Amino acid sequence: MIVLKVYRLQTQIRKRRETMSSPVHSGLKKHRISVSTVVFMIFCLCAAGAYGIEDMIPQAGPGLTLVMLIVLPFLWSTPMGLVASELGSAIPEEGGFYKWVQRACGEFWGFQAGWWRTVSIYVDNTIYVVLAGAYFSSVVHLSPLQEYAFKASMIIVFTYINIRGIKDVGFASTAISMLVMLAFALVAVIGFATWHSNPFEPFVPPDQSLVQSIGAGLAIGIWMYSGYESMSTMAGEIQNPQVIPKATLITVPLIMAVYILPTMGGLASLGSWNQWASEGGLSYSDVVSNHFPILGVLFVLVAVLANFSVFNTYIASGSRGFFALAEDNLAPKALVKCSKDRGVPYIAVLSLGAFSLLACTFPFQVIVVVDVMLFVSAYVLIFISACILRVKEPDLERPFRIPLGTKGLIAMCVPPIIIALLALFISGADYFLGGMLALVSGPVAYFIFKRKYGGLSKKDPALHPANPKTGLAMGDTKRMAWMSGLLTIAGIIALFFLPWYDDPQPYAKVYGSEGFFDTLMDGIRWLTMAFGLLTVAMVIIARRVEPGAIYRG
């Protein structure tokens, strides 16, 4: 009898998984989108130009910046592009990467990936608004109030485009991407034509070690080469979602060229590596304006449009992330509401626009501190999920399959996971503390939403049984204990590593407070102690509330 029940449950699970390949999402409408349009949308999600690298050059050094721009694609973005292509072709669902991790690792970890990456997209959008405002104010003198009014007006415009649907988003992305590619091709041509200095010298800033320089530039570098999975959240609205993996493979080398060639040419032409900056310093526009002043002004305007084009596409991606969470009863149900005429999750779209209106007053550096750790943690879960699904579901239909065996896939995924872990520690105490606090929001939000809305247990209680003692899924308290334990270990490592590695002086300059580094270390110390106590508490709770077989497993 027990064997028969197990067989029936396994049959139900298999049938449900078979039907997951083409889920129906109430309210959404499907659109015919071409490969070229998706290429331009992914280009906007990942790059829309080399803007942001200006801050990496003085922090890491010109030579190391160029080396990182050349090497990181092979260790970071190309593996993610390939993984996103394979998983996106196999599981072309609305919600994308959230659904991949959910299928591989379960509801809890799927929520963490969906929450971390979607929240990071909300923060990302603010970054692009801040950069756009900085570029515009470099050619048009604006008071702080006028600059905010400009940013707010653009937020409203592109939020409206998103309310109209992904076809309009794709049209705007295509038009702006063509302008951006033309502009950066011009920078590369002029830069190489006026070459007068070695762009690789100095390799690192004279007052920094190689390790410190890598740490200073790595966070921006991996941020610049991220976003290939973001288009996947809209797969449920595209008639042929297989255009997404095809477009991803085209976009990876395209973005490499847009980053590397103009940066190399610009440094060779302008030099003055320590004066480059996204705000108030040398930038790609100066390469053009030194020879063609009028074109230099036009280039700045293209920069403004480019950053808002990233904002435009990330509204589409981020809103679908929360839509998918809400559809699984893991976020407020209002986020599922779609407009009847266009099939757009308009509440989720408006929430992104509203957040940007509030957060765009913060400086670029402060926003990146919170952003980087969220998306690299989500990336780690995506890489792990790709490996798990190769083992767990070897027969899953994969229209695009990475031409590697399971061991080869695991070997490919190890370097980006190591880079993500390195970024956690060598980006500095402020990044570490801000990132750890941001990561904690994942399990806290899961606990609240799972108990309030029911999660997958409400959709299918037989397949996803709830623990009546906790209101969570079976084994969730054990998973929370694991997560708090990992954060405790990370905190202990940081308490020994950061005082040896980090230089306290820059913190006083950046944050305007002497002893700020010591304040950050105190925060890490107290947070680590809190995680340690939480781990012990969660282990005790798990022993009491989880069924014995699940706890031992």
Coordinates of C-alpha atoms in Angstrom, one line a residue:
M1 CA 0.0 0.0 0.0
I2 CA 2.8 2.4 0.9
V3 CA 4.7 1.6 -2.3
L4 CA 1.5 2.2 -4.3
K5 CA 1.0 5.7 -2.7
V6 CA 4.6 6.6 -3.4
Y7 CA 4.2 5.5 -7.0
R8 CA 1.0 7.6 -7.4
L9 CA 2.7 10.7 -5.9
Q10 CA 5.7 10.3 -8.2
T11 CA 3.3 10.0 -11.2
Q12 CA 1.5 13.2 -10.1
I13 CA 4.8 15.0 -9.8
R14 CA 6.0 13.8 -13.2
K15 CA 2.8 14.8 -14.9
R16 CA 2.8 18.2 -13.3
R17 CA 6.4 18.8 -14.3
E18 CA 5.5 17.8 -17.9
T19 CA 2.8 20.5 -18.0
M20 CA 5.1 23.1 -16.5
S21 CA 6.7 23.7 -19.9
S22 CA 3.7 25.6 -21.2
P23 CA 2.0 27.2 -18.3
V24 CA -1.0 29.6 -18.8
H25 CA -0.7 32.9 -17.0
S26 CA -4.1 34.6 -16.6
G27 CA -4.2 38.2 -17.8
L28 CA -1.0 38.2 -19.8
K29 CA -1.0 38.4 -23.6
K30 CA 1.5 36.8 -25.9
H31 CA 3.3 38.8 -28.6
R32 CA 5.3 38.0 -31.7
I33 CA 8.8 39.3 -31.0
S34 CA 11.7 38.9 -33.4
V35 CA 15.2 37.7 -32.5
S36 CA 16.6 41.1 -33.4
T37 CA 14.2 42.9 -31.0
V38 CA 15.1 40.6 -28.2
V39 CA 18.9 41.1 -29.0
F40 CA 18.4 44.9 -28.5
M41 CA 16.3 44.3 -25.4
I42 CA 19.0 42.1 -23.9
F43 CA 21.6 44.7 -25.0
C44 CA 19.7 47.3 -23.0
L45 CA 19.3 45.0 -20.0
C46 CA 23.0 44.2 -19.8
A47 CA 24.7 47.3 -21.2
A48 CA 23.2 50.0 -23.4
G49 CA 26.8 51.3 -23.7
A50 CA 29.9 51.3 -21.6
Y51 CA 28.5 53.8 -19.1
G52 CA 29.7 53.1 -15.6
I53 CA 33.2 51.8 -16.6
E54 CA 34.4 55.4 -16.1
D55 CA 34.3 54.8 -12.3
M56 CA 36.1 51.5 -12.6
I57 CA 39.2 53.0 -14.4
P58 CA 40.6 55.2 -11.5
Q59 CA 39.6 52.6 -8.9
A60 CA 41.2 49.5 -10.4
G61 CA 43.7 51.2 -12.8
P62 CA 43.5 51.4 -16.6
G63 CA 45.5 48.3 -17.4
L64 CA 43.6 46.1 -14.9
T65 CA 40.3 47.6 -16.0
L66 CA 41.0 46.5 -19.6
V67 CA 42.2 43.0 -18.5
M68 CA 39.1 42.6 -16.4
L69 CA 36.8 43.7 -19.3
I70 CA 38.5 41.0 -21.5
V71 CA 38.7 38.2 -18.9
L72 CA 35.4 38.6 -17.0
P73 CA 33.2 37.6 -20.0
F74 CA 34.8 34.2 -20.1
L75 CA 34.6 33.6 -16.4
W76 CA 31.3 35.4 -15.6
S77 CA 29.0 36.6 -18.4
T78 CA 29.6 33.9 -21.0
P79 CA 28.8 31.1 -18.5
M80 CA 25.7 33.0 -17.4
G81 CA 24.7 33.6 -21.0
L82 CA 25.0 29.9 -21.7
V83 CA 23.2 28.8 -18.6
A84 CA 20.4 31.3 -19.2
S85 CA 20.1 30.0 -22.8
E86 CA 19.9 26.3 -21.7
L87 CA 17.5 26.9 -18.8
G88 CA 15.4 29.4 -20.7
S89 CA 15.0 27.0 -23.6
A90 CA 14.0 24.2 -21.3
I91 CA 11.8 26.1 -18.9
P92 CA 10.4 29.1 -20.9
E93 CA 8.1 30.4 -18.2
E94 CA 7.0 33.8 -17.0
G95 CA 9.3 34.5 -14.1
G96 CA 12.4 33.0 -15.8
F97 CA 15.3 32.5 -13.4
Y98 CA 12.9 32.3 -10.4
K99 CA 11.2 29.3 -11.9
W100 CA 14.5 27.7 -12.8
V101 CA 15.7 27.8 -9.2
Q102 CA 12.3 26.8 -7.9
R103 CA 12.3 23.7 -10.1
A104 CA 15.8 22.7 -9.1
C105 CA 16.0 23.7 -5.4
G106 CA 12.4 24.1 -4.2
E107 CA 10.1 26.8 -3.1
F108 CA 12.4 28.5 -0.4
W109 CA 15.5 28.8 -2.5
G110 CA 13.4 29.7 -5.6
F111 CA 11.9 32.6 -3.6
Q112 CA 15.4 33.8 -2.5
A113 CA 16.6 33.9 -6.1
G114 CA 13.4 35.6 -7.3
W115 CA 13.4 38.1 -4.4
W116 CA 17.1 39.0 -4.4
R117 CA 17.3 39.5 -8.2
T118 CA 14.0 41.3 -8.5
V119 CA 14.9 43.7 -5.6
S120 CA 18.3 44.2 -7.2
I121 CA 16.5 45.2 -10.4
Y122 CA 14.5 47.8 -8.4
V123 CA 17.9 49.1 -7.2
D124 CA 19.5 48.8 -10.6
N125 CA 16.8 51.0 -12.1
T126 CA 17.7 53.7 -9.7
I127 CA 21.4 53.5 -10.7
Y128 CA 20.5 54.2 -14.4
V129 CA 18.3 57.1 -13.5
V130 CA 21.2 58.6 -11.4
L131 CA 23.7 58.1 -14.2
A132 CA 21.3 59.7 -16.7
G133 CA 20.9 62.7 -14.5
A134 CA 24.6 63.0 -14.0
Y135 CA 25.3 62.9 -17.8
F136 CA 22.6 65.4 -18.6
S137 CA 23.7 67.9 -15.9
S138 CA 27.3 67.7 -17.4
V139 CA 26.1 69.6 -20.5
V140 CA 23.1 71.5 -19.0
H141 CA 23.6 73.3 -15.7
L142 CA 20.8 72.2 -13.4
S143 CA 20.0 72.9 -9.8
P144 CA 19.3 69.9 -7.6
L145 CA 15.5 70.5 -7.9
Q146 CA 15.7 70.8 -11.7
E147 CA 17.8 67.7 -12.0
Y148 CA 15.2 65.8 -10.0
A149 CA 12.4 67.2 -12.1
F150 CA 14.2 65.9 -15.2
K151 CA 14.8 62.5 -13.8
A152 CA 11.2 62.3 -12.6
S153 CA 9.8 63.2 -16.0
M154 CA 11.8 60.5 -17.7
I155 CA 10.8 57.9 -15.1
I156 CA 7.1 58.8 -15.9
V157 CA 7.7 58.6 -19.7
F158 CA 9.3 55.2 -19.6
T159 CA 6.9 53.8 -17.0
Y160 CA 4.1 54.8 -19.4
I161 CA 5.9 52.9 -22.3
N162 CA 5.9 49.8 -20.1
I163 CA 2.2 50.2 -19.3
R164 CA 1.7 49.9 -23.1
G165 CA 3.4 46.5 -23.2
I166 CA 6.6 44.7 -24.2
K167 CA 6.2 45.5 -27.9
D168 CA 6.5 49.2 -27.2
V169 CA 9.4 48.4 -24.8
G170 CA 11.1 46.5 -27.6
F171 CA 10.6 49.3 -30.1
A172 CA 12.1 51.9 -27.8
S173 CA 15.0 49.5 -27.0
T174 CA 15.7 48.9 -30.7
A175 CA 15.8 52.6 -31.6
I176 CA 18.0 53.6 -28.7
S177 CA 20.3 50.6 -29.0
M178 CA 21.1 51.5 -32.6
L179 CA 22.1 55.1 -31.5
V180 CA 24.2 53.8 -28.7
M181 CA 26.1 51.3 -30.9
L182 CA 26.8 54.0 -33.5
A183 CA 28.0 56.4 -30.8
F184 CA 30.4 53.9 -29.2
A185 CA 31.6 52.8 -32.6
L186 CA 32.5 56.5 -33.2
V187 CA 34.3 56.6 -29.9
A188 CA 36.4 53.5 -30.8
V189 CA 37.3 54.8 -34.3
I190 CA 38.3 58.3 -33.0
G191 CA 40.1 56.8 -30.0
F192 CA 42.2 54.4 -32.1
A193 CA 42.8 57.1 -34.8
T194 CA 44.2 59.5 -32.2
W195 CA 46.2 56.9 -30.2
H196 CA 49.1 58.6 -28.3
S197 CA 49.5 56.7 -25.0
N198 CA 49.5 53.1 -23.8
P199 CA 46.0 52.4 -22.4
F200 CA 47.4 49.6 -20.1
E201 CA 49.7 51.9 -18.2
P202 CA 49.7 52.1 -15.2
F203 CA 48.4 48.6 -14.7
V204 CA 47.1 49.4 -11.2
P205 CA 47.1 52.7 -9.2
P206 CA 50.5 53.3 -7.7
D207 CA 49.2 53.4 -4.2
Q208 CA 47.3 50.1 -4.4
S209 CA 48.3 46.5 -4.5
L210 CA 47.0 44.2 -7.2
V211 CA 44.6 42.5 -4.8
Q212 CA 43.2 45.8 -3.6
S213 CA 42.8 47.0 -7.2
I214 CA 40.9 43.8 -8.2
G215 CA 38.6 44.4 -5.2
A216 CA 38.1 48.0 -6.1
G217 CA 37.0 47.2 -9.7
L218 CA 35.4 43.7 -9.4
A219 CA 32.0 44.8 -8.2
I220 CA 31.5 47.3 -11.0
G221 CA 33.0 44.8 -13.5
I222 CA 30.6 42.0 -12.7
W223 CA 27.7 44.5 -12.5
M224 CA 28.6 45.7 -16.1
Y225 CA 28.6 42.1 -17.3
S226 CA 25.3 41.0 -15.7
G227 CA 21.7 40.8 -16.8
Y228 CA 21.6 38.0 -19.4
E229 CA 19.0 36.1 -17.3
S230 CA 16.7 39.2 -17.0
M231 CA 14.9 38.7 -20.3
S232 CA 13.7 35.3 -19.2
T233 CA 11.1 36.8 -16.8
M234 CA 9.1 37.8 -19.9
A235 CA 9.1 34.4 -21.6
G236 CA 5.4 33.8 -20.9
E237 CA 4.5 36.8 -23.0
I238 CA 6.4 35.8 -26.1
Q239 CA 4.8 33.5 -28.7
N240 CA 8.1 31.7 -29.4
P241 CA 10.2 32.0 -26.2
Q242 CA 13.0 30.2 -27.9
V243 CA 14.0 33.5 -29.5
I244 CA 15.4 34.5 -26.1
P245 CA 18.3 31.9 -25.9
K246 CA 19.1 32.6 -29.6
A247 CA 19.3 36.3 -28.9
T248 CA 21.4 35.8 -25.7
L249 CA 24.1 34.0 -27.6
I250 CA 24.3 36.9 -30.1
T251 CA 24.4 39.6 -27.4
V252 CA 27.3 38.2 -25.4
P253 CA 30.1 39.0 -27.9
L254 CA 28.3 42.2 -29.0
I255 CA 28.5 43.6 -25.5
M256 CA 32.2 42.6 -25.1
A257 CA 33.0 44.7 -28.2
V258 CA 31.0 47.7 -27.0
Y259 CA 32.9 47.7 -23.7
I260 CA 36.4 46.8 -24.7
L261 CA 37.1 48.7 -27.9
P262 CA 35.8 52.2 -26.9
T263 CA 37.5 51.9 -23.4
M264 CA 40.8 51.0 -24.9
G265 CA 40.5 53.7 -27.6
G266 CA 39.4 56.3 -25.1
L267 CA 42.3 55.7 -22.7
A268 CA 44.8 55.6 -25.6
S269 CA 43.4 59.0 -26.9
L270 CA 42.7 60.9 -23.6
G271 CA 45.1 59.3 -21.1
S272 CA 44.6 60.9 -17.7
W273 CA 43.2 57.7 -16.3
N274 CA 42.9 59.0 -12.8
Q275 CA 40.4 61.7 -13.9
W276 CA 37.8 59.4 -15.4
A277 CA 34.5 59.4 -13.6
S278 CA 30.8 59.1 -14.4
E279 CA 30.1 62.3 -12.6
G280 CA 32.3 65.4 -13.1
G281 CA 35.3 63.7 -14.8
L282 CA 36.5 62.5 -18.1
S283 CA 34.2 60.2 -20.0
Y284 CA 33.6 58.7 -23.5
S285 CA 32.0 61.9 -24.7
D286 CA 35.3 63.7 -24.2
V287 CA 37.0 61.4 -26.8
V288 CA 34.5 62.7 -29.4
S289 CA 34.2 66.3 -28.2
N290 CA 38.0 66.9 -28.2
H291 CA 37.8 66.6 -32.0
F292 CA 34.2 67.3 -32.8
P293 CA 32.7 69.5 -30.1
I294 CA 29.1 69.4 -31.4
L295 CA 29.1 65.6 -31.6
G296 CA 30.4 65.5 -28.0
V297 CA 27.2 67.2 -26.8
L298 CA 25.1 64.8 -28.9
F299 CA 27.0 61.9 -27.4
V300 CA 26.1 63.0 -23.9
L301 CA 22.4 63.1 -25.0
V302 CA 22.8 59.6 -26.3
A303 CA 24.2 58.6 -22.9
V304 CA 21.1 60.0 -21.2
L305 CA 18.8 58.0 -23.6
A306 CA 20.9 54.9 -23.2
N307 CA 20.6 54.9 -19.4
F308 CA 16.9 55.4 -19.6
S309 CA 16.7 52.6 -22.1
V310 CA 18.2 50.3 -19.5
F311 CA 15.6 51.7 -17.0
N312 CA 12.9 51.0 -19.6
T313 CA 13.8 47.3 -20.1
Y314 CA 14.4 46.7 -16.4
I315 CA 10.9 47.9 -15.6
A316 CA 9.6 45.2 -17.9
S317 CA 11.9 42.5 -16.3
G318 CA 11.5 43.5 -12.7
S319 CA 7.8 43.8 -12.8
R320 CA 7.5 40.3 -14.2
G321 CA 9.6 39.0 -11.3
F322 CA 7.2 40.1 -8.7
F323 CA 4.3 39.1 -10.9
A324 CA 5.6 35.5 -10.9
L325 CA 6.1 35.6 -7.1
A326 CA 2.6 36.9 -6.6
E327 CA 1.1 34.3 -8.9
D328 CA 2.7 31.6 -6.7
N329 CA 1.1 33.3 -3.6
L330 CA 4.5 34.6 -2.4
A331 CA 3.9 38.3 -2.9
P332 CA 0.9 40.7 -2.6
K333 CA -1.9 39.5 -5.0
A334 CA -2.3 43.0 -6.4
L335 CA 0.9 42.5 -8.3
V336 CA -0.8 39.9 -10.5
K337 CA -3.4 42.3 -11.8
C338 CA -3.1 42.9 -15.6
S339 CA -4.6 45.5 -17.8
K340 CA -7.5 44.0 -19.8
D341 CA -6.6 45.7 -23.1
R342 CA -2.8 45.1 -23.2
G343 CA -2.2 42.3 -20.7
V344 CA 0.4 44.2 -18.7
P345 CA 0.9 43.6 -14.9
Y346 CA 0.4 47.4 -14.4
I347 CA 0.5 47.4 -10.6
A348 CA 4.0 45.8 -10.6
V349 CA 5.1 48.3 -13.3
L350 CA 3.8 51.3 -11.3
S351 CA 5.5 50.0 -8.2
L352 CA 8.9 50.1 -10.0
G353 CA 8.3 53.6 -11.3
A354 CA 7.3 54.8 -7.8
F355 CA 10.3 53.3 -6.2
S356 CA 12.6 55.0 -8.7
L357 CA 11.0 58.3 -8.0
L358 CA 11.9 58.0 -4.3
A359 CA 15.3 56.4 -4.6
C360 CA 16.9 58.4 -7.5
T361 CA 18.2 61.1 -5.1
F362 CA 20.8 58.7 -3.7
P363 CA 24.4 58.8 -5.1
F364 CA 25.6 56.0 -7.5
Q365 CA 28.2 54.5 -5.1
V366 CA 25.7 54.0 -2.3
I367 CA 23.2 52.3 -4.5
V368 CA 25.8 49.9 -6.0
V369 CA 26.7 48.8 -2.4
V370 CA 23.3 47.3 -1.9
D371 CA 22.8 46.0 -5.5
V372 CA 25.9 43.9 -6.2
M373 CA 25.5 41.4 -3.4
L374 CA 21.8 40.8 -4.2
F375 CA 22.3 39.8 -7.8
V376 CA 25.6 37.9 -7.4
S377 CA 23.8 35.7 -4.7
A378 CA 20.9 35.1 -7.1
Y379 CA 23.5 34.2 -9.8
V380 CA 25.1 31.6 -7.5
L381 CA 21.7 29.9 -7.1
I382 CA 21.1 30.0 -10.9
F383 CA 24.5 28.3 -11.6
I384 CA 23.8 25.7 -8.9
S385 CA 20.3 25.1 -10.3
A386 CA 21.7 24.5 -13.8
C387 CA 24.0 21.7 -12.4
I388 CA 21.2 20.2 -10.3
L389 CA 18.8 20.0 -13.2
R390 CA 21.4 18.2 -15.3
V391 CA 21.6 15.5 -12.6
K392 CA 18.0 15.6 -11.4
E393 CA 16.2 15.8 -14.8
P394 CA 18.7 14.6 -17.4
D395 CA 15.9 13.8 -19.9
L396 CA 14.4 17.3 -19.7
E397 CA 13.9 18.6 -23.2
R398 CA 16.5 21.4 -23.8
P399 CA 16.2 22.9 -27.3
F400 CA 19.5 24.6 -26.6
R401 CA 21.9 22.5 -24.6
I402 CA 25.4 23.7 -23.6
P403 CA 27.8 21.3 -25.5
L404 CA 29.3 20.0 -22.3
G405 CA 28.6 16.9 -20.2
T406 CA 27.4 17.3 -16.6
K407 CA 31.0 17.4 -15.3
G408 CA 31.9 19.9 -17.9
L409 CA 28.9 22.1 -17.0
I410 CA 29.9 22.0 -13.3
A411 CA 33.5 22.9 -14.2
M412 CA 32.1 25.9 -16.2
C413 CA 29.9 27.1 -13.3
V414 CA 32.7 26.9 -10.6
P415 CA 34.7 30.0 -11.7
P416 CA 31.7 32.4 -11.7
I417 CA 30.6 31.1 -8.3
I418 CA 34.1 31.7 -7.0
I419 CA 34.0 35.3 -8.4
A420 CA 30.7 35.9 -6.7
L421 CA 32.2 34.7 -3.3
L422 CA 35.3 36.9 -3.9
A423 CA 33.1 39.9 -4.6
L424 CA 31.5 39.4 -1.3
F425 CA 34.8 39.9 0.6
I426 CA 37.1 42.0 -1.5
S427 CA 34.7 44.7 -2.5
G428 CA 35.1 46.3 1.0
A429 CA 33.5 46.5 4.4
D430 CA 30.7 48.7 3.2
Y431 CA 29.7 46.3 0.4
F432 CA 29.9 43.4 2.8
L433 CA 27.7 44.9 5.5
G434 CA 25.2 46.4 3.1
G435 CA 25.1 43.2 1.1
M436 CA 24.6 41.0 4.2
L437 CA 21.7 43.2 5.4
A438 CA 20.1 43.1 1.9
L439 CA 20.4 39.3 1.8
V440 CA 18.6 38.9 5.1
S441 CA 15.5 40.5 3.5
G442 CA 15.0 37.3 1.4
P443 CA 14.2 34.9 4.2
V444 CA 12.3 37.6 6.2
A445 CA 10.1 38.3 3.2
Y446 CA 9.6 34.6 2.5
F447 CA 8.5 34.0 6.1
I448 CA 6.0 36.9 5.9
F449 CA 4.5 36.1 2.5
K450 CA 4.5 32.4 2.8
R451 CA 2.5 32.6 6.1
K452 CA 0.2 35.4 4.8
Y453 CA -0.5 34.1 1.2
G454 CA 0.2 30.4 1.4
G455 CA 2.8 30.0 -1.3
L456 CA 2.8 26.9 -3.5
S457 CA 0.9 24.9 -0.8
K458 CA -2.1 27.0 -1.6
K459 CA -1.8 26.1 -5.3
D460 CA -1.1 22.4 -4.9
P461 CA -1.2 21.1 -1.3
A462 CA -0.6 17.5 -2.4
L463 CA 2.7 18.4 -4.3
H464 CA 3.8 21.1 -1.8
P465 CA 2.5 20.2 1.6
A466 CA 2.7 22.8 4.4
N467 CA 3.9 22.2 7.9
P468 CA 0.9 22.8 10.1
K469 CA 3.2 23.7 13.0
T470 CA 4.9 26.6 11.2
G471 CA 2.7 27.6 8.3
L472 CA 5.8 27.2 6.1
A473 CA 6.8 24.4 3.7
M474 CA 8.1 21.1 5.1
G475 CA 11.8 21.6 5.9
D476 CA 11.9 25.4 5.7
T477 CA 13.1 25.9 9.2
K478 CA 16.0 23.6 8.4
R479 CA 16.7 25.6 5.3
M480 CA 16.7 28.9 7.3
A481 CA 19.1 27.4 9.7
W482 CA 21.4 26.5 6.8
M483 CA 21.2 30.0 5.4
S484 CA 21.9 31.8 8.8
G485 CA 24.7 29.4 9.4
L486 CA 26.3 30.3 6.0
L487 CA 25.9 34.0 6.8
T488 CA 27.6 33.4 10.2
I489 CA 30.6 31.7 8.5
A490 CA 30.8 34.5 6.0
G491 CA 30.8 37.1 8.9
I492 CA 33.5 35.3 10.8
I493 CA 35.7 35.2 7.7
A494 CA 35.1 38.9 7.1
L495 CA 36.0 39.8 10.7
F496 CA 39.5 38.3 10.1
F497 CA 40.0 39.1 6.5
L498 CA 38.7 42.8 6.1
P499 CA 41.0 44.4 8.8
W500 CA 44.0 42.8 7.1
Y501 CA 42.8 43.5 3.5
D502 CA 40.9 46.8 3.6
D503 CA 42.3 50.4 3.9
P504 CA 40.3 52.5 6.4
Q505 CA 41.4 55.8 4.9
P506 CA 39.1 55.8 1.7
Y507 CA 36.0 55.3 3.9
A508 CA 36.6 58.6 5.7
K509 CA 36.9 60.3 2.3
V510 CA 33.9 58.7 0.7
Y511 CA 31.5 58.8 3.6
G512 CA 32.9 62.0 5.3
S513 CA 33.5 60.5 8.7
E514 CA 36.7 59.5 10.5
G515 CA 36.6 56.0 12.0
F516 CA 33.8 55.0 9.6
F517 CA 35.6 51.7 8.8
D518 CA 35.6 50.8 12.5
T519 CA 31.9 51.5 12.7
L520 CA 31.4 49.1 9.7
M521 CA 33.4 46.4 11.4
D522 CA 31.4 46.8 14.6
G523 CA 28.3 46.4 12.5
I524 CA 29.7 43.2 10.9
R525 CA 30.7 41.9 14.4
W526 CA 27.2 42.4 15.9
L527 CA 25.5 41.0 12.7
T528 CA 27.7 37.9 12.8
M529 CA 26.8 37.3 16.5
A530 CA 23.1 37.7 15.6
F531 CA 23.4 35.2 12.8
G532 CA 25.1 32.7 15.0
L533 CA 22.4 32.9 17.7
L534 CA 19.7 32.7 15.0
T535 CA 21.4 29.6 13.6
V536 CA 21.3 27.9 17.0
A537 CA 17.7 28.9 17.5
M538 CA 16.6 27.7 14.1
V539 CA 18.4 24.3 14.6
I540 CA 16.5 23.8 17.9
I541 CA 13.2 24.9 16.3
A542 CA 13.7 22.6 13.3
R543 CA 14.3 19.6 15.6
R544 CA 11.0 20.3 17.3
V545 CA 8.7 21.2 14.4
E546 CA 10.0 19.3 11.4
P547 CA 9.2 15.6 10.7
G548 CA 12.1 13.4 11.6
A549 CA 12.8 12.2 8.1
I550 CA 12.9 15.7 6.7
Y551 CA 15.1 17.0 9.6
R552 CA 17.6 14.2 9.1
G553 CA 17.5 14.8 5.3

